PDB file of C-alpha atoms in Angstrom:
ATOM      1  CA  UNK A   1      27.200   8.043  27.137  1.00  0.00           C
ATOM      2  CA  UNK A   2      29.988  10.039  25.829  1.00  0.00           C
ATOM      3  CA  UNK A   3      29.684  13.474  23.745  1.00  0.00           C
ATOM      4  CA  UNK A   4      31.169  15.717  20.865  1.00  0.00           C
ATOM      5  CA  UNK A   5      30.735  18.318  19.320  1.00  0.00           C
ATOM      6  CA  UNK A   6      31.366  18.700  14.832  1.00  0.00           C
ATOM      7  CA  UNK A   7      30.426  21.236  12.823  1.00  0.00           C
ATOM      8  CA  UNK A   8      28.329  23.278  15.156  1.00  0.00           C
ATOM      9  CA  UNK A   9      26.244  20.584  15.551  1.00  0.00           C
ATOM     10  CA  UNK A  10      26.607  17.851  18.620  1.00  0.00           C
ATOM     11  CA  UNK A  11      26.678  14.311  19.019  1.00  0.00           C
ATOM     12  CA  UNK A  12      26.994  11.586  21.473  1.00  0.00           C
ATOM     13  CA  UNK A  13      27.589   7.477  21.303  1.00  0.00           C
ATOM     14  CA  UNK A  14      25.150   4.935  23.335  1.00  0.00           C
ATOM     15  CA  UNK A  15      25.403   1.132  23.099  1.00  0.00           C
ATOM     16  CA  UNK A  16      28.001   1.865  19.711  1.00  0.00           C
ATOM     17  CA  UNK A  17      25.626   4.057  17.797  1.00  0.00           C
ATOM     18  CA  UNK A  18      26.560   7.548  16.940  1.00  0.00           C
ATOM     19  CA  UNK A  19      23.190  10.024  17.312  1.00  0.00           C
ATOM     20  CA  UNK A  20      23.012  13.462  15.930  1.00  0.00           C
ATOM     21  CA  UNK A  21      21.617  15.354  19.081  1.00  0.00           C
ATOM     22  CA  UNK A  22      21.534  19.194  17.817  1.00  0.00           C
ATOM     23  CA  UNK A  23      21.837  20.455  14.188  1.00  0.00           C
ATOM     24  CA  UNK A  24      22.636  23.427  12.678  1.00  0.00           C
ATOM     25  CA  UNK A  25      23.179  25.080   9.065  1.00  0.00           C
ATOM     26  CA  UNK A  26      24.987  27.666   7.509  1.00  0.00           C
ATOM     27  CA  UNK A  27      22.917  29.816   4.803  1.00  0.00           C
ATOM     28  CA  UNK A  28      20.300  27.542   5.185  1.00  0.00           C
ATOM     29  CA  UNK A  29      22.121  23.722   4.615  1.00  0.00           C
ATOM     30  CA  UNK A  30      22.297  21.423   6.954  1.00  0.00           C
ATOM     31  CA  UNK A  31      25.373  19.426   5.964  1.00  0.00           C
ATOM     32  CA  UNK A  32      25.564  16.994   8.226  1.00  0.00           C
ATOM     33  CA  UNK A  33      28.780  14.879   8.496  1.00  0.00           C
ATOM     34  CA  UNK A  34      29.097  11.054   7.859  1.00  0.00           C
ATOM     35  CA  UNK A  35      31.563  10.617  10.945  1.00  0.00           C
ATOM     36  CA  UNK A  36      32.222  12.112  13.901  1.00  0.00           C
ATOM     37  CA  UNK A  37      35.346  11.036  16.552  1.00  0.00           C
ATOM     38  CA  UNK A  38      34.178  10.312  19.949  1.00  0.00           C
ATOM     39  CA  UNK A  39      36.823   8.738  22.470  1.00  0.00           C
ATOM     40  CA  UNK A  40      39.732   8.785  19.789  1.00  0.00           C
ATOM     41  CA  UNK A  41      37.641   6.758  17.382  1.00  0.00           C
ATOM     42  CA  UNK A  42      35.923   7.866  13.960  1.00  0.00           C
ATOM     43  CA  UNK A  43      32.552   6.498  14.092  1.00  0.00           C
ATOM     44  CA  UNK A  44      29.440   6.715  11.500  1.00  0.00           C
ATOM     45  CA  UNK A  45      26.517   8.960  12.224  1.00  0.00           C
ATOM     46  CA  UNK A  46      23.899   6.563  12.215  1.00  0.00           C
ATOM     47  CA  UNK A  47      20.781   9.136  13.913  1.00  0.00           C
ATOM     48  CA  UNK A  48      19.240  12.155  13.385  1.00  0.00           C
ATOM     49  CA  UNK A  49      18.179  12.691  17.077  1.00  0.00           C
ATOM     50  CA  UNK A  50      14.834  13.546  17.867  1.00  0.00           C
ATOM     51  CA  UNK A  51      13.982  17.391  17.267  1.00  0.00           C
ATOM     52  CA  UNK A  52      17.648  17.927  16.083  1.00  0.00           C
ATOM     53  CA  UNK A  53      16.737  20.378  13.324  1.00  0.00           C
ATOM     54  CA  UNK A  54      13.095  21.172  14.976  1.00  0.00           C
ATOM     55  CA  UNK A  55      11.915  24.448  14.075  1.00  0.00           C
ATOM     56  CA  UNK A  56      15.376  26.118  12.333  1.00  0.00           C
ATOM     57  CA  UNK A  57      15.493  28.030   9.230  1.00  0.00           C
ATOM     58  CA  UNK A  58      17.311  25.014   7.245  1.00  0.00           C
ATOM     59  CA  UNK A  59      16.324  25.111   3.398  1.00  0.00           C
ATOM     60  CA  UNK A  60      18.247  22.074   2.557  1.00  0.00           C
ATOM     61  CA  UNK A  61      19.031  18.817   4.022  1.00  0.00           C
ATOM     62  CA  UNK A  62      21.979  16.279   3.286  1.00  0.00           C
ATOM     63  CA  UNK A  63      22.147  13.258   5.481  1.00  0.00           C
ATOM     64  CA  UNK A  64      25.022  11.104   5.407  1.00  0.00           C
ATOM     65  CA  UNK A  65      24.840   7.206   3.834  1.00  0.00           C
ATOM     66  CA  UNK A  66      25.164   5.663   7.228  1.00  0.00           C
ATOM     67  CA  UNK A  67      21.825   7.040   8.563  1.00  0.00           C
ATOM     68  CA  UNK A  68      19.700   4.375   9.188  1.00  0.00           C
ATOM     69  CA  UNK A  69      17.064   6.100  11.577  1.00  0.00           C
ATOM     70  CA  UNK A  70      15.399   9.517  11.171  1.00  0.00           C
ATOM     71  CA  UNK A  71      13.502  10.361  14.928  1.00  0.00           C
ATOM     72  CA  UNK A  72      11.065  11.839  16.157  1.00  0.00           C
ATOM     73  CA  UNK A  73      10.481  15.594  15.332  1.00  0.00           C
ATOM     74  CA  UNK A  74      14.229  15.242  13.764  1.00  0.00           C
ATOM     75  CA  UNK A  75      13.085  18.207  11.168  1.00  0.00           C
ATOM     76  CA  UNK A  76       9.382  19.246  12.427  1.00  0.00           C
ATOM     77  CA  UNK A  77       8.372  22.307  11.919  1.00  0.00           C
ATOM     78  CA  UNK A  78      11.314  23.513   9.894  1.00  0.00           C
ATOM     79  CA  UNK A  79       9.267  26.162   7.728  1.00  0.00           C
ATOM     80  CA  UNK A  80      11.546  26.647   5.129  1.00  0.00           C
ATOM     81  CA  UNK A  81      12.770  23.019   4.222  1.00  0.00           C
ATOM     82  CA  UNK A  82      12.318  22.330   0.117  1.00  0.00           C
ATOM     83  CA  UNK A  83      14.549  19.394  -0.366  1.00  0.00           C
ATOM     84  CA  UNK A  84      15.943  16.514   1.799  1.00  0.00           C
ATOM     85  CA  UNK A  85      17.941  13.788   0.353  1.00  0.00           C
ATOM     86  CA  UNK A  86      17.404  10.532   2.275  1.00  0.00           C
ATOM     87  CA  UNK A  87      19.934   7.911   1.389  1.00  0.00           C
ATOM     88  CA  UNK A  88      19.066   4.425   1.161  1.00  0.00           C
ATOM     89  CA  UNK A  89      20.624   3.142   3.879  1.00  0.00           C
ATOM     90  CA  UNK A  90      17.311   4.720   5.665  1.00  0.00           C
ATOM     91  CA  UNK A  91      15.174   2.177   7.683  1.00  0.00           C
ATOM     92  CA  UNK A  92      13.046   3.996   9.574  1.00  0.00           C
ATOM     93  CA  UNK A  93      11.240   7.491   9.435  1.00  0.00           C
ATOM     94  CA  UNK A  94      10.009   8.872  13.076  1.00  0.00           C
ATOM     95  CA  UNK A  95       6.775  10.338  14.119  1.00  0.00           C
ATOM     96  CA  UNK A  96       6.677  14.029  13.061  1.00  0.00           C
ATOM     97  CA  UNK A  97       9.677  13.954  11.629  1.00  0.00           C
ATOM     98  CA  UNK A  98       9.225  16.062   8.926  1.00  0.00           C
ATOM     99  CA  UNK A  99       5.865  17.720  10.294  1.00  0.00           C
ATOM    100  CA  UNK A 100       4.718  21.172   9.407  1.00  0.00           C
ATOM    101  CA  UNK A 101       7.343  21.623   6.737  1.00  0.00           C
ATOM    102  CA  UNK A 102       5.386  23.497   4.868  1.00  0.00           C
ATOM    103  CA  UNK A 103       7.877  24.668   1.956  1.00  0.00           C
ATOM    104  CA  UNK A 104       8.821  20.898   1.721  1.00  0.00           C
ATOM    105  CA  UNK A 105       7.860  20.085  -2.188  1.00  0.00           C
ATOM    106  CA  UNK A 106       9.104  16.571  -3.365  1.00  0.00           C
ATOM    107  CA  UNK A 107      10.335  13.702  -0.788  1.00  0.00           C
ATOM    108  CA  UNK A 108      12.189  10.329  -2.464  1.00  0.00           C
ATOM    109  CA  UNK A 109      11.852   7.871   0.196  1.00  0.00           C
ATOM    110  CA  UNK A 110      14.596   4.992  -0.680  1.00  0.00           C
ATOM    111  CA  UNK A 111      14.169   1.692  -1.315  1.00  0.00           C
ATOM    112  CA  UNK A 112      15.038  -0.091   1.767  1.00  0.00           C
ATOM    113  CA  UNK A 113      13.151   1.434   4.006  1.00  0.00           C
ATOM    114  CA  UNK A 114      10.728  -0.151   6.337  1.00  0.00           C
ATOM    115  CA  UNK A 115       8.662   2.078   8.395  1.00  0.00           C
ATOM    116  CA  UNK A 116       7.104   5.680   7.620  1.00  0.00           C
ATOM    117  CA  UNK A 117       6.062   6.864  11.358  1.00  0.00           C
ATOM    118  CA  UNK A 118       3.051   8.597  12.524  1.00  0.00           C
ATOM    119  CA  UNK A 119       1.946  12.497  10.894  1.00  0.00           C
ATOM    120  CA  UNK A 120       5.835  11.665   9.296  1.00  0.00           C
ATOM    121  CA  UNK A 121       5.221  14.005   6.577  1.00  0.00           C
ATOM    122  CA  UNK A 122       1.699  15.685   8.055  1.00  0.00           C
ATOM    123  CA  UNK A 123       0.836  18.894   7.094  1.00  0.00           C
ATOM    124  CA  UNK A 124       3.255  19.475   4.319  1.00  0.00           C
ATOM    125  CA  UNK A 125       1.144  21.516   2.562  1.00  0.00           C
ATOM    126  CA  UNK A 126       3.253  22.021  -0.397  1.00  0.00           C
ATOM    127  CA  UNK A 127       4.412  18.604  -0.576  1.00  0.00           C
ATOM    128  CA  UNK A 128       3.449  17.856  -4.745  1.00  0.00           C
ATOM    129  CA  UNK A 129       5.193  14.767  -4.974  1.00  0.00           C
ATOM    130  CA  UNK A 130       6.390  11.523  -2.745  1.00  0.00           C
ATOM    131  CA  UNK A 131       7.564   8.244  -3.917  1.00  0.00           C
ATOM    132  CA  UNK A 132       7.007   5.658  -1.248  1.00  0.00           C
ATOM    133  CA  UNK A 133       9.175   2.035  -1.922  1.00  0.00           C
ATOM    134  CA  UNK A 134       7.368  -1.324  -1.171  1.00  0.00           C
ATOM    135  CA  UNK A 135       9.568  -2.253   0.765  1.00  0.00           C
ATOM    136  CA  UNK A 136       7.462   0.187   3.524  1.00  0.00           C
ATOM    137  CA  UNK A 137       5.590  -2.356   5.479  1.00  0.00           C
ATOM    138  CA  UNK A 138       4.571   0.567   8.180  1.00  0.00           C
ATOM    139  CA  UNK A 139       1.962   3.095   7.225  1.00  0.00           C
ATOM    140  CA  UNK A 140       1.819   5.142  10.198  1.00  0.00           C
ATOM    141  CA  UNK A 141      -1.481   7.003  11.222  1.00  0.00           C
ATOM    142  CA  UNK A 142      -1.611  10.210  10.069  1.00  0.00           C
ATOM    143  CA  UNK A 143       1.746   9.896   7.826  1.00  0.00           C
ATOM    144  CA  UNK A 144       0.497  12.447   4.934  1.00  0.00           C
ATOM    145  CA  UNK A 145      -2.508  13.957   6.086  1.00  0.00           C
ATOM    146  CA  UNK A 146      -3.150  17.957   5.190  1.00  0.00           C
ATOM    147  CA  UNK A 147      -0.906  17.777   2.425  1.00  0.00           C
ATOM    148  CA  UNK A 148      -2.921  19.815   0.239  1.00  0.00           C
ATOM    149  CA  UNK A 149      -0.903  19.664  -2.430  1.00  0.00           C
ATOM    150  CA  UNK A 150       0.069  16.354  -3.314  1.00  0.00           C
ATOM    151  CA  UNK A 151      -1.685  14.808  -6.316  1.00  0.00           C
ATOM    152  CA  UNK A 152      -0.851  11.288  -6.667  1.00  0.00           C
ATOM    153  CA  UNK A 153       0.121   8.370  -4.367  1.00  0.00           C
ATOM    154  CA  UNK A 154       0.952   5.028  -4.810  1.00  0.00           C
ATOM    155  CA  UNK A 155       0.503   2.586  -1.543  1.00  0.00           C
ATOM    156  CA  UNK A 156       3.451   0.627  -0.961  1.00  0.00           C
ATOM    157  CA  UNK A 157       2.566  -3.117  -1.653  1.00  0.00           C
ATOM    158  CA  UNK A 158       4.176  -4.099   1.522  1.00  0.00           C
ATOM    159  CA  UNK A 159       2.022  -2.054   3.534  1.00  0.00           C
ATOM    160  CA  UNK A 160      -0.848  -4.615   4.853  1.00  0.00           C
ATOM    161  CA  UNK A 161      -2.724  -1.184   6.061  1.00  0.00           C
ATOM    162  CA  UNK A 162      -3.305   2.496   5.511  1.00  0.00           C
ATOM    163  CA  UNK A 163      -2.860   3.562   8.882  1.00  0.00           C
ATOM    164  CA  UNK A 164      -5.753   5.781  10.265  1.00  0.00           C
ATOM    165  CA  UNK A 165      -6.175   9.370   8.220  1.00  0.00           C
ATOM    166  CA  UNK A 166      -3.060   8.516   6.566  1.00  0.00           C
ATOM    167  CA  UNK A 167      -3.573  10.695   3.319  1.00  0.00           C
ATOM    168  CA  UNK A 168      -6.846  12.729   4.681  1.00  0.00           C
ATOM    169  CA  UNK A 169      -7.038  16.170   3.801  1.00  0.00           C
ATOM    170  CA  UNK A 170      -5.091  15.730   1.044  1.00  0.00           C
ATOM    171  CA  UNK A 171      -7.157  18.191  -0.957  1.00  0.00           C
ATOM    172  CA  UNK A 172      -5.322  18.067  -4.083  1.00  0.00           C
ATOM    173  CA  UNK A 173      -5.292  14.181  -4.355  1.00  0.00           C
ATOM    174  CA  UNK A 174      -6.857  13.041  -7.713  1.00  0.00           C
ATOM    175  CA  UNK A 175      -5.115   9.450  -8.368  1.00  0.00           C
ATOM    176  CA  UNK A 176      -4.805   6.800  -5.274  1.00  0.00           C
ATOM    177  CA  UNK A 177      -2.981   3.503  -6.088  1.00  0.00           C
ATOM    178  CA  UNK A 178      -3.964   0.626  -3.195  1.00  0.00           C
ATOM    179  CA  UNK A 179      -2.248  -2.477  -4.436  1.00  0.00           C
ATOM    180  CA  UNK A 180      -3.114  -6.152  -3.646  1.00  0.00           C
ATOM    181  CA  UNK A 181      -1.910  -7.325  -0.359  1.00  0.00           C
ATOM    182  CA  UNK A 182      -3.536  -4.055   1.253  1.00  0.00           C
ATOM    183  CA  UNK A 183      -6.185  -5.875   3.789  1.00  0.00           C
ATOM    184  CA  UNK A 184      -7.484  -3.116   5.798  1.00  0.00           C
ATOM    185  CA  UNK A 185      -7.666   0.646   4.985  1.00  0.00           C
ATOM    186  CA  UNK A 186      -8.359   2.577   8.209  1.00  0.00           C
ATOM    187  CA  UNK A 187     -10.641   5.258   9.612  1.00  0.00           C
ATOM    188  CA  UNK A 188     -10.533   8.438   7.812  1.00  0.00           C
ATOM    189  CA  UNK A 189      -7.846   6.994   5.816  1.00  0.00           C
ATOM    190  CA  UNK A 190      -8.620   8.881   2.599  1.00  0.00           C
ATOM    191  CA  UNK A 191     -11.374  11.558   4.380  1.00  0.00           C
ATOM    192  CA  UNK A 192     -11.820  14.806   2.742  1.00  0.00           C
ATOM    193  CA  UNK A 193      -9.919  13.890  -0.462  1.00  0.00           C
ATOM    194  CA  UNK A 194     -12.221  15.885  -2.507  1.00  0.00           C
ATOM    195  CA  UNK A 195     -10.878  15.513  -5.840  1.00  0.00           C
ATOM    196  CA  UNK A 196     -10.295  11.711  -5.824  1.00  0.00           C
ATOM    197  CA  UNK A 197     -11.324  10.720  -9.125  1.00  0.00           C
ATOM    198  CA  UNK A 198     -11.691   7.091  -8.506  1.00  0.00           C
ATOM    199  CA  UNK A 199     -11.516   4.473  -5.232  1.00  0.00           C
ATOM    200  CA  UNK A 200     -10.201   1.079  -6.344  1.00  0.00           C
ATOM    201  CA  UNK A 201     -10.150  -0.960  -3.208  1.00  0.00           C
ATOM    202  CA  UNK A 202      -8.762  -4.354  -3.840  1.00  0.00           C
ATOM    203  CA  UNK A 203     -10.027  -7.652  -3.417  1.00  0.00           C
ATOM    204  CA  UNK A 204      -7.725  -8.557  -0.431  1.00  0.00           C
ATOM    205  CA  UNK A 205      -9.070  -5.827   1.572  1.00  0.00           C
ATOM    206  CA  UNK A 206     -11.236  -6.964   4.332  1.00  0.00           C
ATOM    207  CA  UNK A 207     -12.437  -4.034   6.145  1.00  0.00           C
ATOM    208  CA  UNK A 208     -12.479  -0.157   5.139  1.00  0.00           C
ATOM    209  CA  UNK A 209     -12.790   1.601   8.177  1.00  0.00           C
ATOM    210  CA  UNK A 210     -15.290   4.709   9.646  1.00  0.00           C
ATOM    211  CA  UNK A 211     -14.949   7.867   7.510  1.00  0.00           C
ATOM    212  CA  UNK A 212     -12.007   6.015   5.028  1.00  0.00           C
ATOM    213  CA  UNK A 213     -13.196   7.856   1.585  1.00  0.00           C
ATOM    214  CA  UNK A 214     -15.931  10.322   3.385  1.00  0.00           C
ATOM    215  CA  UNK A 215     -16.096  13.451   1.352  1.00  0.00           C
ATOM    216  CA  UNK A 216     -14.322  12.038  -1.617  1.00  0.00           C
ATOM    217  CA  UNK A 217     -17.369  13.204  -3.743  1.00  0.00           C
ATOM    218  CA  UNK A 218     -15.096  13.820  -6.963  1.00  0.00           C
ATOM    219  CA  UNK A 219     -15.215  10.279  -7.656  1.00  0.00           C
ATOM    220  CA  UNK A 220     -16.420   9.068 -11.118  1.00  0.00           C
ATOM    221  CA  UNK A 221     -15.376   5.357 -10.550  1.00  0.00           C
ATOM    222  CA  UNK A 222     -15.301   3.001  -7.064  1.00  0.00           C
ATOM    223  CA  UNK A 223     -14.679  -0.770  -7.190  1.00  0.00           C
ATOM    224  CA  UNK A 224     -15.456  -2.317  -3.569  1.00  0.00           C
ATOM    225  CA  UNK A 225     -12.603  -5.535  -3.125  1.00  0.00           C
ATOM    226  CA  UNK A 226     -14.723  -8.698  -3.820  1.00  0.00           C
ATOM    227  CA  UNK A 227     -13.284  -9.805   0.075  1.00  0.00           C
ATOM    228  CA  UNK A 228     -15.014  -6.932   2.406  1.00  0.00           C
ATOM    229  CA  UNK A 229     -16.123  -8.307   5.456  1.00  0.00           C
ATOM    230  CA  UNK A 230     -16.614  -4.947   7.717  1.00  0.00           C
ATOM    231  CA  UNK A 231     -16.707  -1.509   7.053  1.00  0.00           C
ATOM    232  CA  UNK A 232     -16.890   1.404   9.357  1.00  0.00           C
ATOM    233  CA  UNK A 233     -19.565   4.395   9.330  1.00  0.00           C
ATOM    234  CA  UNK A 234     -19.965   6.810   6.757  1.00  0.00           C
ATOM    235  CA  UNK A 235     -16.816   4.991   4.811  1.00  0.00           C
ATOM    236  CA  UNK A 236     -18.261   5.901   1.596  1.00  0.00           C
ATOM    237  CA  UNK A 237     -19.794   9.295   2.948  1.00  0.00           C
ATOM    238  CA  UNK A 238     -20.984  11.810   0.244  1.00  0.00           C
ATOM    239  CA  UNK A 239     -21.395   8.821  -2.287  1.00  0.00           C
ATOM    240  CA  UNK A 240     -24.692   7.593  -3.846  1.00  0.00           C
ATOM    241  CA  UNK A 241     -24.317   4.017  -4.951  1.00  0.00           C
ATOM    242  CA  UNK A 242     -27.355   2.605  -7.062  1.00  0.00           C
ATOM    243  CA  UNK A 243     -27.864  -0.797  -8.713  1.00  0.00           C
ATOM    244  CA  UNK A 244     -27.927  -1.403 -12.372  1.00  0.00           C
ATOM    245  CA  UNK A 245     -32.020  -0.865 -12.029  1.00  0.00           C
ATOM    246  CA  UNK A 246     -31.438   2.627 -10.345  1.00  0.00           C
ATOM    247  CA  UNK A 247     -31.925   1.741  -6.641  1.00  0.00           C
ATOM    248  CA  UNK A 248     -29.983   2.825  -4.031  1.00  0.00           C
ATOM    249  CA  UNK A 249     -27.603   0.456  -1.914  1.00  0.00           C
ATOM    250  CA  UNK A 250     -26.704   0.197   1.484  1.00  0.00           C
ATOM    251  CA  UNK A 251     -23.385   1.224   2.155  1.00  0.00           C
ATOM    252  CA  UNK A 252     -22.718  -2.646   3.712  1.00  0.00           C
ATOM    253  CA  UNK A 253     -20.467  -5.686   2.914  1.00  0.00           C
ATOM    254  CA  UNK A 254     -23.279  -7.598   1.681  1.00  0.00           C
ATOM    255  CA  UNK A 255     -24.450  -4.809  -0.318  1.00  0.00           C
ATOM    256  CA  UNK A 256     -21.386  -3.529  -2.442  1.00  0.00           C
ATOM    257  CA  UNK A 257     -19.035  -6.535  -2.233  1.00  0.00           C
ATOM    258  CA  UNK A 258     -16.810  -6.842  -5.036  1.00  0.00           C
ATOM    259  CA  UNK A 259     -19.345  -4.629  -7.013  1.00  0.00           C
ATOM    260  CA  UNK A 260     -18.137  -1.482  -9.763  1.00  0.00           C
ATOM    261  CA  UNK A 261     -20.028   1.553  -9.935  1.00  0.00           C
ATOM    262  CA  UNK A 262     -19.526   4.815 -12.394  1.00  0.00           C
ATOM    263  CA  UNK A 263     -21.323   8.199 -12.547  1.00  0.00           C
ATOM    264  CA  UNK A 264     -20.415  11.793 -11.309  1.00  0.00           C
ATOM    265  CA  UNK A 265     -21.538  14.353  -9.229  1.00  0.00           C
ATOM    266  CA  UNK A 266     -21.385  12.420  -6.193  1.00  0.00           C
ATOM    267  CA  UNK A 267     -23.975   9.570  -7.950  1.00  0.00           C
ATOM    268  CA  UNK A 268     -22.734   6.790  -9.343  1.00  0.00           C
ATOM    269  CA  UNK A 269     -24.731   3.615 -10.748  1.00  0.00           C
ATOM    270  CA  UNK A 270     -22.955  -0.678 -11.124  1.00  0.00           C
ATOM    271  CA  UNK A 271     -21.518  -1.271 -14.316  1.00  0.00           C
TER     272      UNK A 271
END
């Protein structure tokens, strides 16, 4: 493995691929460059290393065209991060990579990319706004949980499954899109999302896992996908389902299978 050092900030080259091992700014930016010349030769930057930026007082991110891979921890914890420009040569997004940025307000994730890792974007608390491409096909667990702030989502529709607590305590949250294609939403998935107005679950879901829309007691509308086969305890936790004659339903497969109920105040009757 060789090594360099650009900018203030170091690099080094395994197997042809340039990572970016240590970051810095100046006044804040993090400016990081496209190339870097290791061994006499200008290579792309093609990494953000894992923890590169972790925990430093960067305000503003811009990473180069030729990134492809953002690690793990690459910006966690960076307290004063508001804006990151991801290009769309991005593939993947790493566990905790942008974790605990709290100041973090609007993420553009490009089209292109393919994976959004584990507690990615977790606890971004004043993250209002992210745009995720359908070309995602990996929800990770976690990926947007605690961020209180955000108020609408839209699944991506290449995303077979909302990975476990994947938007939960997202307290803000009042519009959830799950597309078809979407066959299982996970435990906790949607958990404490307590001013979800309504919970469309699609027909190709098959199973809605333990605590998925628990606490979600905002909602006025719920549609259960017409192809449940299993869900998990207390999915539907905080909600009173009743029958168009006023009686109240198990929360079961065989109960609320591709059935549509309305109401408020955490009661809501079939329609």
């Amino acid at each position: 493995m060789e090594t360099t050092e650009s900018e203030g900030m170091a690099f080094s080259l395994e197997d042809g691929a340039v990572t970016l091992v240590r970051g810095s700014s100046v006044d804040g930016v993090a400016d990081i460059p496209g190339t870097v010349t290791i061994g006499g030769e200008e290579l792309p930057v093609s990494c953000i290393g894992r923890g590169a930026f972790s925990g430093q007082p960067v305000t503003y991110a811009v990473i180069p065209e030729n990134v492809v891979y953002v690690a793990q921890e690459a910006f966690s914890d960076c307290l004063f991060l508001e804006a990151v420009s991801l290009p769309p040569g991005i593939r993947f997004v790493g566990r905790r990579a942008f974790y605990g940025c709290m100041s973090l307000r609007r993420a553009d994730i490009p089209g292109g990319t393919e994976c959004i890792g584990e507690e990615a974007f977790s606890d971004c608390m004043g993250l209002g706004s992210v745009s995720i491409p359908d070309s995602v096909d990996f929800l990770g667990d976690w990926a947007f949980s605690g961020c209180a702030s955000l108020r609408e989502v839209r699944v991506p529709a290449g995303a077979a499954r909302i990975g476990e607590g994947a938007f939960s305590d997202c307290a803000s949250l009042e519009r959830a899109e799950i597309p078809d294609g979407v066959e299982e939403i996970a435990d906790w998935a949607f958990f404490k999302c307590m001013n979800l107005r309504e919970i469309a679950i699609p027909d190709t879901v098959r199973r809605i896992g333990g605590g998925a829309f628990s606490d979600c007691a905002s909602a006025i509308r719920v549609h259960v996908s017409s192809g449940l086969e299993a869900m998990g305890g207390s999915a539907l936790f905080g909600l009173t389902l009743l029958d168009g004659e006023g009686g109240e339903l198990h929360h079961d497969p065989a109960s609320l299978r591709g059935r549509t109920f309305e109401g408020s105040a955490g009661v809501l009757r079939q329609v």
